[in-house]
C-alpha positions as semicolon CSV with decimal commas, in nm:
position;residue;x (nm);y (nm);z (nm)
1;X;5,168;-0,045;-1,568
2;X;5,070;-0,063;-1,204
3;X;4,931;0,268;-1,202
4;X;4,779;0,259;-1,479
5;X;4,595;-0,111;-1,372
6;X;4,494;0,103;-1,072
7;X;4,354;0,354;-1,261
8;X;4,145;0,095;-1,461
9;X;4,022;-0,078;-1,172
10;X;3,936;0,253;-1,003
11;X;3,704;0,336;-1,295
12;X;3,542;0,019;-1,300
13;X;3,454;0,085;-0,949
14;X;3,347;0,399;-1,016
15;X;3,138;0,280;-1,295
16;X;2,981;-0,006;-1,099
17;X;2,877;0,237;-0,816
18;X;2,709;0,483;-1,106
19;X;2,571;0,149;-1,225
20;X;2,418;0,032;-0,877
21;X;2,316;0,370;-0,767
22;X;2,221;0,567;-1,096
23;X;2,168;0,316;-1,385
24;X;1,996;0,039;-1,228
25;X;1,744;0,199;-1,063
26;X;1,647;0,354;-1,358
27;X;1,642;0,027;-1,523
28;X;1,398;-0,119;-1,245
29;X;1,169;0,196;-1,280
30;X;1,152;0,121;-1,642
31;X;1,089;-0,231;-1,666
32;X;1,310;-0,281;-1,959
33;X;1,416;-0,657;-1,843
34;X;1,072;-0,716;-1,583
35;X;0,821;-0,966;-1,687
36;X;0,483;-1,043;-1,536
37;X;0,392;-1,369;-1,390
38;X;0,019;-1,407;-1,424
39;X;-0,162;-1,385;-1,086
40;X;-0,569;-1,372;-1,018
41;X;-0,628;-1,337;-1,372
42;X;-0,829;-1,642;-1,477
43;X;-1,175;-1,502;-1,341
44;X;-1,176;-1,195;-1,586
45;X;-1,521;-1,058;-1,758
46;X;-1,481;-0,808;-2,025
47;X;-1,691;-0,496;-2,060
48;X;-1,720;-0,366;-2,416
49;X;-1,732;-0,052;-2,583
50;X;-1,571;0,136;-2,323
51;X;-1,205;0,284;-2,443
52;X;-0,969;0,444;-2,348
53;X;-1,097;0,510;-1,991
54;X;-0,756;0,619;-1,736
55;X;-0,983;0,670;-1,416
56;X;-1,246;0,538;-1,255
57;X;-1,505;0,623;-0,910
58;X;-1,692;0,354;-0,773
59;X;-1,961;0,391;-0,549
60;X;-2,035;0,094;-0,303
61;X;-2,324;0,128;-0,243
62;X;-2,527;0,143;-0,593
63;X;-2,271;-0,042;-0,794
64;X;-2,223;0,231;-1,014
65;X;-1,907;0,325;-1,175
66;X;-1,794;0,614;-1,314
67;X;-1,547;0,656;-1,581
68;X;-1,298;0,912;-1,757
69;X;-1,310;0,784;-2,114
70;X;-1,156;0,884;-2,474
71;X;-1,073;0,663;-2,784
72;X;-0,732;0,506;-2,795
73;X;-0,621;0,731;-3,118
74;X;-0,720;1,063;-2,873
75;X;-0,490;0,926;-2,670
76;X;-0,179;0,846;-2,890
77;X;-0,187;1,227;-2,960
78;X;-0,315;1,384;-2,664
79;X;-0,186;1,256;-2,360
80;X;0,004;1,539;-2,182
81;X;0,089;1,332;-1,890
82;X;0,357;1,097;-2,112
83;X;0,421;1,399;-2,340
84;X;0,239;1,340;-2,642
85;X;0,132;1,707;-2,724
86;X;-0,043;1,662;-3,072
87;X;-0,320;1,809;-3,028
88;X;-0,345;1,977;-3,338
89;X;-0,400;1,594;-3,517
90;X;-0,751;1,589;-3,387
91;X;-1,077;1,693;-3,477
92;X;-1,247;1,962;-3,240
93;X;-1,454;1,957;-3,008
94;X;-1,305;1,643;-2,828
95;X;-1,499;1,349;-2,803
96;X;-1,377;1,240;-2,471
97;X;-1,663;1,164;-2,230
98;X;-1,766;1,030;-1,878
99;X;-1,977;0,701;-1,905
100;X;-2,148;0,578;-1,640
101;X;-2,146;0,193;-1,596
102;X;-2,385;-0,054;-1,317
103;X;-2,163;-0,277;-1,231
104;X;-2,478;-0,485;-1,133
105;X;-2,583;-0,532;-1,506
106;X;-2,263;-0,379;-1,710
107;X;-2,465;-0,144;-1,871
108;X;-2,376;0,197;-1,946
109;X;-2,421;0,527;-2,083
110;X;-2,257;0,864;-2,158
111;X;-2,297;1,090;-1,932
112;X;-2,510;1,394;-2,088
113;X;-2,257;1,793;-1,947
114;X;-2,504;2,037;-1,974
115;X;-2,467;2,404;-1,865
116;X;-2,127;2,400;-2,029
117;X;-1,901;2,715;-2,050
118;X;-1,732;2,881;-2,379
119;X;-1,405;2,648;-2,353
120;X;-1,604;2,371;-2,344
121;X;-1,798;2,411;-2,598
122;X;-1,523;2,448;-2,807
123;X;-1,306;2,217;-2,714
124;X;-1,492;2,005;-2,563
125;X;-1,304;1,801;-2,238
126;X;-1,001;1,615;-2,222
127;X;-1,052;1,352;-1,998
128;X;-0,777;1,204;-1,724
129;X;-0,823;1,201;-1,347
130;X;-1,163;1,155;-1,222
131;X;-1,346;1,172;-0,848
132;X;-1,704;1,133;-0,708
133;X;-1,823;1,304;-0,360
134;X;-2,126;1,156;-0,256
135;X;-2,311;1,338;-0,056
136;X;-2,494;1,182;0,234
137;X;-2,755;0,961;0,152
138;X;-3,034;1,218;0,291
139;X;-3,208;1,237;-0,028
140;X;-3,269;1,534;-0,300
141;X;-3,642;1,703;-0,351
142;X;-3,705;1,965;-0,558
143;X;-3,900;2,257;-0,483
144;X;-4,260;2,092;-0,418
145;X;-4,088;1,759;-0,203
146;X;-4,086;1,514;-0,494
147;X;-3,766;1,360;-0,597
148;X;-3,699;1,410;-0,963
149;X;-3,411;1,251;-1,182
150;X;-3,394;1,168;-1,523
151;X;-3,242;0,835;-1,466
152;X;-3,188;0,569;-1,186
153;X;-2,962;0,753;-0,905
154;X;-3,097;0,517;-0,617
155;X;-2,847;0,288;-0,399
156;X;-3,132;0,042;-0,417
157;X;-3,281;0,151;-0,097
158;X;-3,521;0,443;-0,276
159;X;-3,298;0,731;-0,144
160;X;-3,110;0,941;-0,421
161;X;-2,777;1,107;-0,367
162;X;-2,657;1,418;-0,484
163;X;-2,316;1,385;-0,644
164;X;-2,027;1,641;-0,711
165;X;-1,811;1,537;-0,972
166;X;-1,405;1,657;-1,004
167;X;-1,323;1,611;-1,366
168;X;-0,944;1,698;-1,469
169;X;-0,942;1,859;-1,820
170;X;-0,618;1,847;-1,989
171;X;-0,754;2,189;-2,207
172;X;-0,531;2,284;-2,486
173;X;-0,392;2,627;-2,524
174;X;-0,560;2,877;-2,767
175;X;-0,232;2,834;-3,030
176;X;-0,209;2,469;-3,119
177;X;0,146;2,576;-3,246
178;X;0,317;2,618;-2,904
179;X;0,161;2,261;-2,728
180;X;0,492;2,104;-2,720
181;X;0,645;2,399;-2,558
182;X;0,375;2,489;-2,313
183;X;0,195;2,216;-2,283
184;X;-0,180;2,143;-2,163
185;X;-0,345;2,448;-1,985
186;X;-0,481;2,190;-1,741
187;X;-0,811;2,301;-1,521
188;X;-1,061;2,136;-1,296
189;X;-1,385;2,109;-1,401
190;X;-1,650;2,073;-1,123
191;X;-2,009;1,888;-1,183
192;X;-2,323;1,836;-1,001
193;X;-2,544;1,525;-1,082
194;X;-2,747;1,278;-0,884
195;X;-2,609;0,957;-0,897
196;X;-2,684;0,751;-1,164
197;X;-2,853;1,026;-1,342
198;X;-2,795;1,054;-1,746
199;X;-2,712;1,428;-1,682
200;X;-2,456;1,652;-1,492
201;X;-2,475;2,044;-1,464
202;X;-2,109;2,218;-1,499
203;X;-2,084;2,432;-1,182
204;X;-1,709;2,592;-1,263
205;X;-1,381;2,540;-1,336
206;X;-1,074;2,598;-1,122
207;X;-0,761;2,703;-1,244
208;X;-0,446;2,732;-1,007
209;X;-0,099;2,826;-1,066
210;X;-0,073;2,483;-0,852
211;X;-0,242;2,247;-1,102
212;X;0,058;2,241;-1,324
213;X;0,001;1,858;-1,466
214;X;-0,326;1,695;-1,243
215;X;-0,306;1,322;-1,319
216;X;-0,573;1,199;-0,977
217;X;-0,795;1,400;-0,753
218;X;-1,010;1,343;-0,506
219;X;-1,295;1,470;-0,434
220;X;-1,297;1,547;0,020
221;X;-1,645;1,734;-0,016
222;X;-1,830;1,956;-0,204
223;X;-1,620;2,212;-0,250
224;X;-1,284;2,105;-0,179
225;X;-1,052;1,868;-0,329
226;X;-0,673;1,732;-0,296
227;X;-0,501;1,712;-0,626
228;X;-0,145;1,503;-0,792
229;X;0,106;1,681;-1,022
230;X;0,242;1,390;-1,189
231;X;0,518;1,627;-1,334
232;X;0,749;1,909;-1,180
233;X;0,673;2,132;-1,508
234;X;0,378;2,083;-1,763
235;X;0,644;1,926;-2,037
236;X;0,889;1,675;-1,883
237;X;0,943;1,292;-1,850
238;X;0,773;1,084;-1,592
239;X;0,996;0,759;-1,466
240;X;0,712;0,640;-1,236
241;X;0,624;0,291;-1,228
242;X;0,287;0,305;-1,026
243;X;-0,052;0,537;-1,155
244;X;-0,351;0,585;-0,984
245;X;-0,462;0,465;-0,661
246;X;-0,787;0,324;-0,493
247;X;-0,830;0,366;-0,092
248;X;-1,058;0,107;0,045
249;X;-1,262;0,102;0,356
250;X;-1,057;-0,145;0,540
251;X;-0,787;0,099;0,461
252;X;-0,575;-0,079;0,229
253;X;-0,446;0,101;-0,059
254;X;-0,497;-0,083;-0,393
255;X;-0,221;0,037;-0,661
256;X;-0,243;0,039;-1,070
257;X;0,102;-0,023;-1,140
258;X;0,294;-0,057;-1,440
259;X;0,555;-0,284;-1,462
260;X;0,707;-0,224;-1,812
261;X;0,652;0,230;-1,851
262;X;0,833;0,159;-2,189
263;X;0,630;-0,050;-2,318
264;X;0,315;0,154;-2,189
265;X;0,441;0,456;-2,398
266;X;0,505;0,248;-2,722
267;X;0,129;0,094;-2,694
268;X;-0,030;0,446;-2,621
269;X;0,228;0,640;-2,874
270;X;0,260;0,381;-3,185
271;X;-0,116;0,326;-3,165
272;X;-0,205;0,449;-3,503
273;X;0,051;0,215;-3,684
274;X;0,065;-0,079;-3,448
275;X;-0,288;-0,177;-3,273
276;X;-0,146;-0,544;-3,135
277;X;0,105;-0,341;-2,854
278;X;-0,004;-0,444;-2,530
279;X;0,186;-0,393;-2,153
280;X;0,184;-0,602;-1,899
281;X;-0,034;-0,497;-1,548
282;X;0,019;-0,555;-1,177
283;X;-0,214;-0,510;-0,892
284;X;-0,038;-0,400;-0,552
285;X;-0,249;-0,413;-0,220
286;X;-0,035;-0,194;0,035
287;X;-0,198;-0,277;0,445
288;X;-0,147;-0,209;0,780
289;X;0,010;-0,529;0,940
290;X;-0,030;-0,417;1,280
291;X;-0,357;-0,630;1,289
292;X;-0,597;-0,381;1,436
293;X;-0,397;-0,180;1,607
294;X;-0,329;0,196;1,565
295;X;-0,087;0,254;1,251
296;X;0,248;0,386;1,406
297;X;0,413;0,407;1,089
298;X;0,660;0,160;0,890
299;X;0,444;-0,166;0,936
300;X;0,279;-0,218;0,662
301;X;0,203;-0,538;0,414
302;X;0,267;-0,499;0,058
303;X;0,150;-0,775;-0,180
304;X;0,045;-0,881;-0,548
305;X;-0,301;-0,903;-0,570
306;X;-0,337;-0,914;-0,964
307;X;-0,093;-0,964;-1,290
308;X;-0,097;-1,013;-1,641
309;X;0,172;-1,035;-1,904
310;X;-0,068;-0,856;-2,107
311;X;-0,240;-1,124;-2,316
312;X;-0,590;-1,094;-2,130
313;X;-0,549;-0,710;-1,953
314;X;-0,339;-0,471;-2,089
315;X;-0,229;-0,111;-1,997
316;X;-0,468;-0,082;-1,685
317;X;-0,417;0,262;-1,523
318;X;-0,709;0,279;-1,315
319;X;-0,822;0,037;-1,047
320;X;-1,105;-0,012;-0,766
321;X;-1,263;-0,278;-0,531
322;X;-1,654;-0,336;-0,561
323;X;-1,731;-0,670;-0,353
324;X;-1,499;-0,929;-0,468
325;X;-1,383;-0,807;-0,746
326;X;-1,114;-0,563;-0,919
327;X;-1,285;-0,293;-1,178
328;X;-0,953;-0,231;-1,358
329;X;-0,943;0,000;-1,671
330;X;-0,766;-0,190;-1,993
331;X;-0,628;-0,106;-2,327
332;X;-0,666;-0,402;-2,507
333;X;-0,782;-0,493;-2,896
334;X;-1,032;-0,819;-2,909
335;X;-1,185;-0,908;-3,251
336;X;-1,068;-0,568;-3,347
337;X;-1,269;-0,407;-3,122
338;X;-1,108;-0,180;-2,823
339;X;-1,211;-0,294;-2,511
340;X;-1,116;-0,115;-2,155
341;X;-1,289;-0,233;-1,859
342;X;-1,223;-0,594;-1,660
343;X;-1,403;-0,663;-1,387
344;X;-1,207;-0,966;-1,194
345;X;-1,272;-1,183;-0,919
346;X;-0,960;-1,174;-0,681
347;X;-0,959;-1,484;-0,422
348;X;-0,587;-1,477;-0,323
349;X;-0,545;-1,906;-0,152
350;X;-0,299;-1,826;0,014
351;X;-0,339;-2,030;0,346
352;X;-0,192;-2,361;0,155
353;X;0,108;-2,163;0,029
354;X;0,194;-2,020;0,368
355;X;0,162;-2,299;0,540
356;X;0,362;-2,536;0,326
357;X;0,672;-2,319;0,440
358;X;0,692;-2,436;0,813
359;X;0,745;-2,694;0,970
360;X;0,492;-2,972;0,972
361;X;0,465;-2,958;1,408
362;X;0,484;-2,600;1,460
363;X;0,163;-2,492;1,434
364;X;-0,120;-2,514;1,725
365;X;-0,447;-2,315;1,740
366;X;-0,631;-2,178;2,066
367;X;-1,025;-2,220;2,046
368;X;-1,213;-1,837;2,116
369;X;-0,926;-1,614;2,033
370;X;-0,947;-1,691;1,660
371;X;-0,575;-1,661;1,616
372;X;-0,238;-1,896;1,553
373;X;0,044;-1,965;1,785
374;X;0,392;-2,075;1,605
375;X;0,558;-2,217;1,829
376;X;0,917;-2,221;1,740
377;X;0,942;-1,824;1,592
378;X;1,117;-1,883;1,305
379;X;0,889;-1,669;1,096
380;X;0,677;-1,404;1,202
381;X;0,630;-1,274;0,908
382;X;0,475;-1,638;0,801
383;X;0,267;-1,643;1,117
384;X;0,111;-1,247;1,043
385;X;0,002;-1,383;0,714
386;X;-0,162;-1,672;0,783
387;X;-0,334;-1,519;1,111
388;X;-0,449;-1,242;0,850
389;X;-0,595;-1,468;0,561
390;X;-0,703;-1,681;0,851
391;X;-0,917;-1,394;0,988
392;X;-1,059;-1,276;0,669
393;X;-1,161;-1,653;0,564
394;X;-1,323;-1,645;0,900
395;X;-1,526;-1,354;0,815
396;X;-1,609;-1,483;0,499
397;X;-1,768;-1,774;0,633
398;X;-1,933;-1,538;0,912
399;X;-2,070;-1,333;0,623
400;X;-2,182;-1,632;0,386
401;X;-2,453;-1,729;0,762
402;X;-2,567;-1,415;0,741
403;X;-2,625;-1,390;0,400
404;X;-2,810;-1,715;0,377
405;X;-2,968;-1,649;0,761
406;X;-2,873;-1,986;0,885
407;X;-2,817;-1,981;1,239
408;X;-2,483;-2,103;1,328
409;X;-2,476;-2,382;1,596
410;X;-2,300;-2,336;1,938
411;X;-1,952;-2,440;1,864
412;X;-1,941;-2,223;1,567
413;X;-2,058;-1,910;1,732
414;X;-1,799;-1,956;2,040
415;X;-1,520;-2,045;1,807
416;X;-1,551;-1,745;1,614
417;X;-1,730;-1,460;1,812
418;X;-1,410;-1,239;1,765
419;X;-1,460;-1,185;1,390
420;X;-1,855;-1,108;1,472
421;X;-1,736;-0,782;1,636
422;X;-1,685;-0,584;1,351
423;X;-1,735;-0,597;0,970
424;X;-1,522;-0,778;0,725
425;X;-1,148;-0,754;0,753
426;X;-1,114;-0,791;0,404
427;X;-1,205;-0,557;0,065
428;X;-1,251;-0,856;-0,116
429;X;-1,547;-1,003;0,119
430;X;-1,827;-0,736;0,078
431;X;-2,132;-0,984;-0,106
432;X;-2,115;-1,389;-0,151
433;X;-2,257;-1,507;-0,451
434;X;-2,270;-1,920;-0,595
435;X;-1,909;-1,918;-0,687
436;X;-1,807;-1,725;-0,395
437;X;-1,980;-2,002;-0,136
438;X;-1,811;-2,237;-0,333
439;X;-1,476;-2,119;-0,306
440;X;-1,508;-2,024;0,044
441;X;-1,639;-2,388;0,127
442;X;-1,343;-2,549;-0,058
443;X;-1,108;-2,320;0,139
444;X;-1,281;-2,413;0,414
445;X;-1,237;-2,740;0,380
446;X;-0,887;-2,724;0,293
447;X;-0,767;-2,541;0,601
448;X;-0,993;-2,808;0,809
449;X;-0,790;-3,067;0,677
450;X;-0,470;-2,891;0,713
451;X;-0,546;-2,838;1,114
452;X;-0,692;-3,125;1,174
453;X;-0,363;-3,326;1,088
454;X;-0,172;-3,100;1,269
455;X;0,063;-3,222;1,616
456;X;-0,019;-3,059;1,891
457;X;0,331;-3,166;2,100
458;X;0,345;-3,031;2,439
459;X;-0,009;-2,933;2,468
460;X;-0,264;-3,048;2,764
461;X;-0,572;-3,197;2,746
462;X;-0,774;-2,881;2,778
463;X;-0,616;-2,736;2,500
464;X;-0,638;-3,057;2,293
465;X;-1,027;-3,077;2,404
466;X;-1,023;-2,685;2,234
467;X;-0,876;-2,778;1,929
468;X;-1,101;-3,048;1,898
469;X;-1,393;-2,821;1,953
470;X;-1,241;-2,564;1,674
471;X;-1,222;-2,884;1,418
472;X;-1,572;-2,938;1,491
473;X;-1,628;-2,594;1,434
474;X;-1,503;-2,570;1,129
475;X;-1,711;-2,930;1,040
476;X;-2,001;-2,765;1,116
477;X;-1,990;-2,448;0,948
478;X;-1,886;-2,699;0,645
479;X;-2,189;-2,848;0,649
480;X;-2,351;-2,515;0,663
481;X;-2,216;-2,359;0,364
482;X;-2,309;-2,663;0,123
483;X;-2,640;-2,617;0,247
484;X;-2,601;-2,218;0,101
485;X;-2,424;-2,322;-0,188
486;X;-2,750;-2,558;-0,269
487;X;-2,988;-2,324;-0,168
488;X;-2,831;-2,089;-0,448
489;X;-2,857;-2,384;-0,724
């Protein structure tokens, strides 16, 4: 009996270890118990009519977007990447396209591949990963000096920009019999257009014994190119939780992630017998927390920037940053109409949150250096994030007076010449508009508050005549954002 107890309680240890190590993980990566709690998502606008878009470029600059779109049907036979390999379900040539969207107005329009080669015009192309270079903003003439385009490729300044497009084509092979054996012959086809032109010329298309199952690309100039196997053969099974990825200037990485993959699959695969599947969406912004300094390597901040359980965005596998807001692509039925673009507003107040987990003396604040001291240590972790939304508030508010051109007074312009020095900190801070001076000024006032009442044990009356200064600061710069906010009514 006592051997044969040992025995049993060896194998349960044995089986807990698998569990921990093997199992679990797997588990996590699928999401098959993970919920999402609903985060930034109650400033949404929807953009109809696009579907089934996976990637998306934005440029900066012009506000214009471009997209790798299908229909959602395409995709519930047709998605090589999550092994759906029925290609032979669907009508040729594919009607996947590339729209075009100005994020200024939300219009858009297909974009008009001309110059095409034989595969193409047969099969037309199967959309996935998609990349802009943008050539430098020098211009384009034609032979006689005059700039010709057939549509609006300006940045709003009256220069036009000459853009190379990387297009990931997910071709199928000549025998439709042997796609779930062989899978897509995936290429890379290469485009030239101006941007924000209705047209792009084909160029070529690259084919590589290395571009076994592209998913993203991106575009470095020209022509060259990096590119992501999402697979270590053209037909296997992907346990990845996280899809594309958007690199911002600040250089913060903003990740599509998906937090349930089997629920992803059903919605894409069961789409022509069950319309209503959804999956829930989070945001991840991944930073350097070194605050300026050189990245060594290791200290970086990782936080939720966007989530939804699925009942406003659904299925977003593309995601980028144009002024305050996250373009994210979306799978989603409204009024039975596909829908797959959300632009939201992301204003993460986090100052309030952070700050209600120390203690109520521990905080003082130095005028000039535009920085916190905690002053008992017990989280510096807690201290790094408030400095950091304290700085990019900061700039904000530096950005909303020079938006506006009101001339800060003295105090202000002492108190916060640091953040003057160089642009924004943040993504998220690009333009100000009414509802962005609004929020700022409530923020604003908020933090004002929260220093204001704060004990300043220990200090001296130079540094108490310094934080009085800084709460003046902040009074004044108060007073000058209601004046923006009313001069935007």
């Amino acid at each position: 009996m006592l051997r044969a107890g040992n025995f049993i309680l060896a194998s349960l240890v044995i089986l807990l270890a698998l569990f921990r190590g093997i199992i679990k993980p797997k588990i996590d990566e699928i999401g098959l118990f993970r919920k999402a709690i609903n985060l930034n998502n109650k400033r949404c606008y929807r953009v109809e009519a696009l579907e089934a878009c996976e990637d998306l470029f934005v440029d900066r600059d012009s506000g214009l977007a471009y997209l790798a779109c299908s229909n959602r049907l395409h995709r519930a036979y047709w998605t090589p990447a999550l092994t759906l390999l029925r290609r032979d379900k669907l009508p040729f040539p594919s009607q996947d396209y590339i729209a075009v969207l100005n994020l200024n107005t939300l219009k858009h329009h297909k974009l008009d591949l001309v110059n095409l080669p034989p595969h193409l015009i047969k099969n037309g192309l199967h959309t996935h990963g998609i990349d802009l270079y943008v050539h430098p903003s020098d211009g384009f003439e034609d032979d006689h000096g005059q700039i010709r385009l057939s549509g609006d490729s300006s940045d709003g300044s009256g220069s036009v920009r000459k853009a190379t497009i990387y297009a990931i084509n997910h071709n199928p092979p000549d025998d439709l019999n042997t796609t779930s054996s062989v899978g897509a012959q995936s290429v890379i086809e290469v485009f030239d257009t101006l941007l924000g032109d209705t047209q792009a010329t084909h160029r070529r298309t690259i084919e590589s014994g290395f571009i076994l199952t592209p998913n993203n690309i991106v575009g470095m100039s020209e022509s060259s190119f990096y590119v992501s196997n999402d697979h270590k053969k053209k037909v296997h099974w992907l346990p990845r939780a996280t899809d594309n990825i958007h690199l911002t200037p600040s250089g913060a990485i903003i990740t599509a992630n998906i937090p349930a993959i089997a629920k992803f699959i059903g919605m894409v695969k069961k789409y022509p017998t069950d319309k209503e599947l959804s999956s829930p969406v989070e945001v991840w912004r991944v930073s350097n927390s070194s605050f300026g300094k050189e990245f060594v390597g290791g200290k970086v901040q990782v936080e939720k920037i966007f989530a939804d359980d699925s009942r406003e965005v659904s299925g977003t596998t593309g995601v980028a940053v144009w002024r305050s807001n996250l373009i994210m692509t979306d799978r989603q039925i409204t009024n039975e109409v596909d829908r797959s673009l959300e632009r939201c507003k992301v204003y993460e107040d986090r100052i309030k949150q952070l700050k209600d987990s120390l203690d109520s003396n521990s905080l003082s604040i130095r005028t000039g250096q535009s920085h916190l001291t905690y002053l008992n240590h017990q989280s510096e972790q807690v201290l790094r994030s408030i400095e950091s939304e304290s700085k990019r508030l900061i700039d904000q508010i530096s950005a909303s007076s020079k938006v506006y051109s009101r001339k800060p007074n003295k105090n202000y312009e002492q108190s916060f010449n640091s953040s003057r020095k160089g642009p924004p900190n943040s993504e998220f801070d690009e333009e100000l508009d009414k509802e962005d001076v609004s929020l700022i000024d409530k923020n604003h006032q908020n933090i004002g508050r929260a220093f204001k009442n704060e004990s300043i044990n220990g200090r001296d009356d130079e540094d108490n005549d310094s934080l009085n200064k800084f709460q003046q600061s902040y009074i004044d710069s108060n007073h000058q954002l209601n004046r923006a906010r009313l001069k935007v009514n």
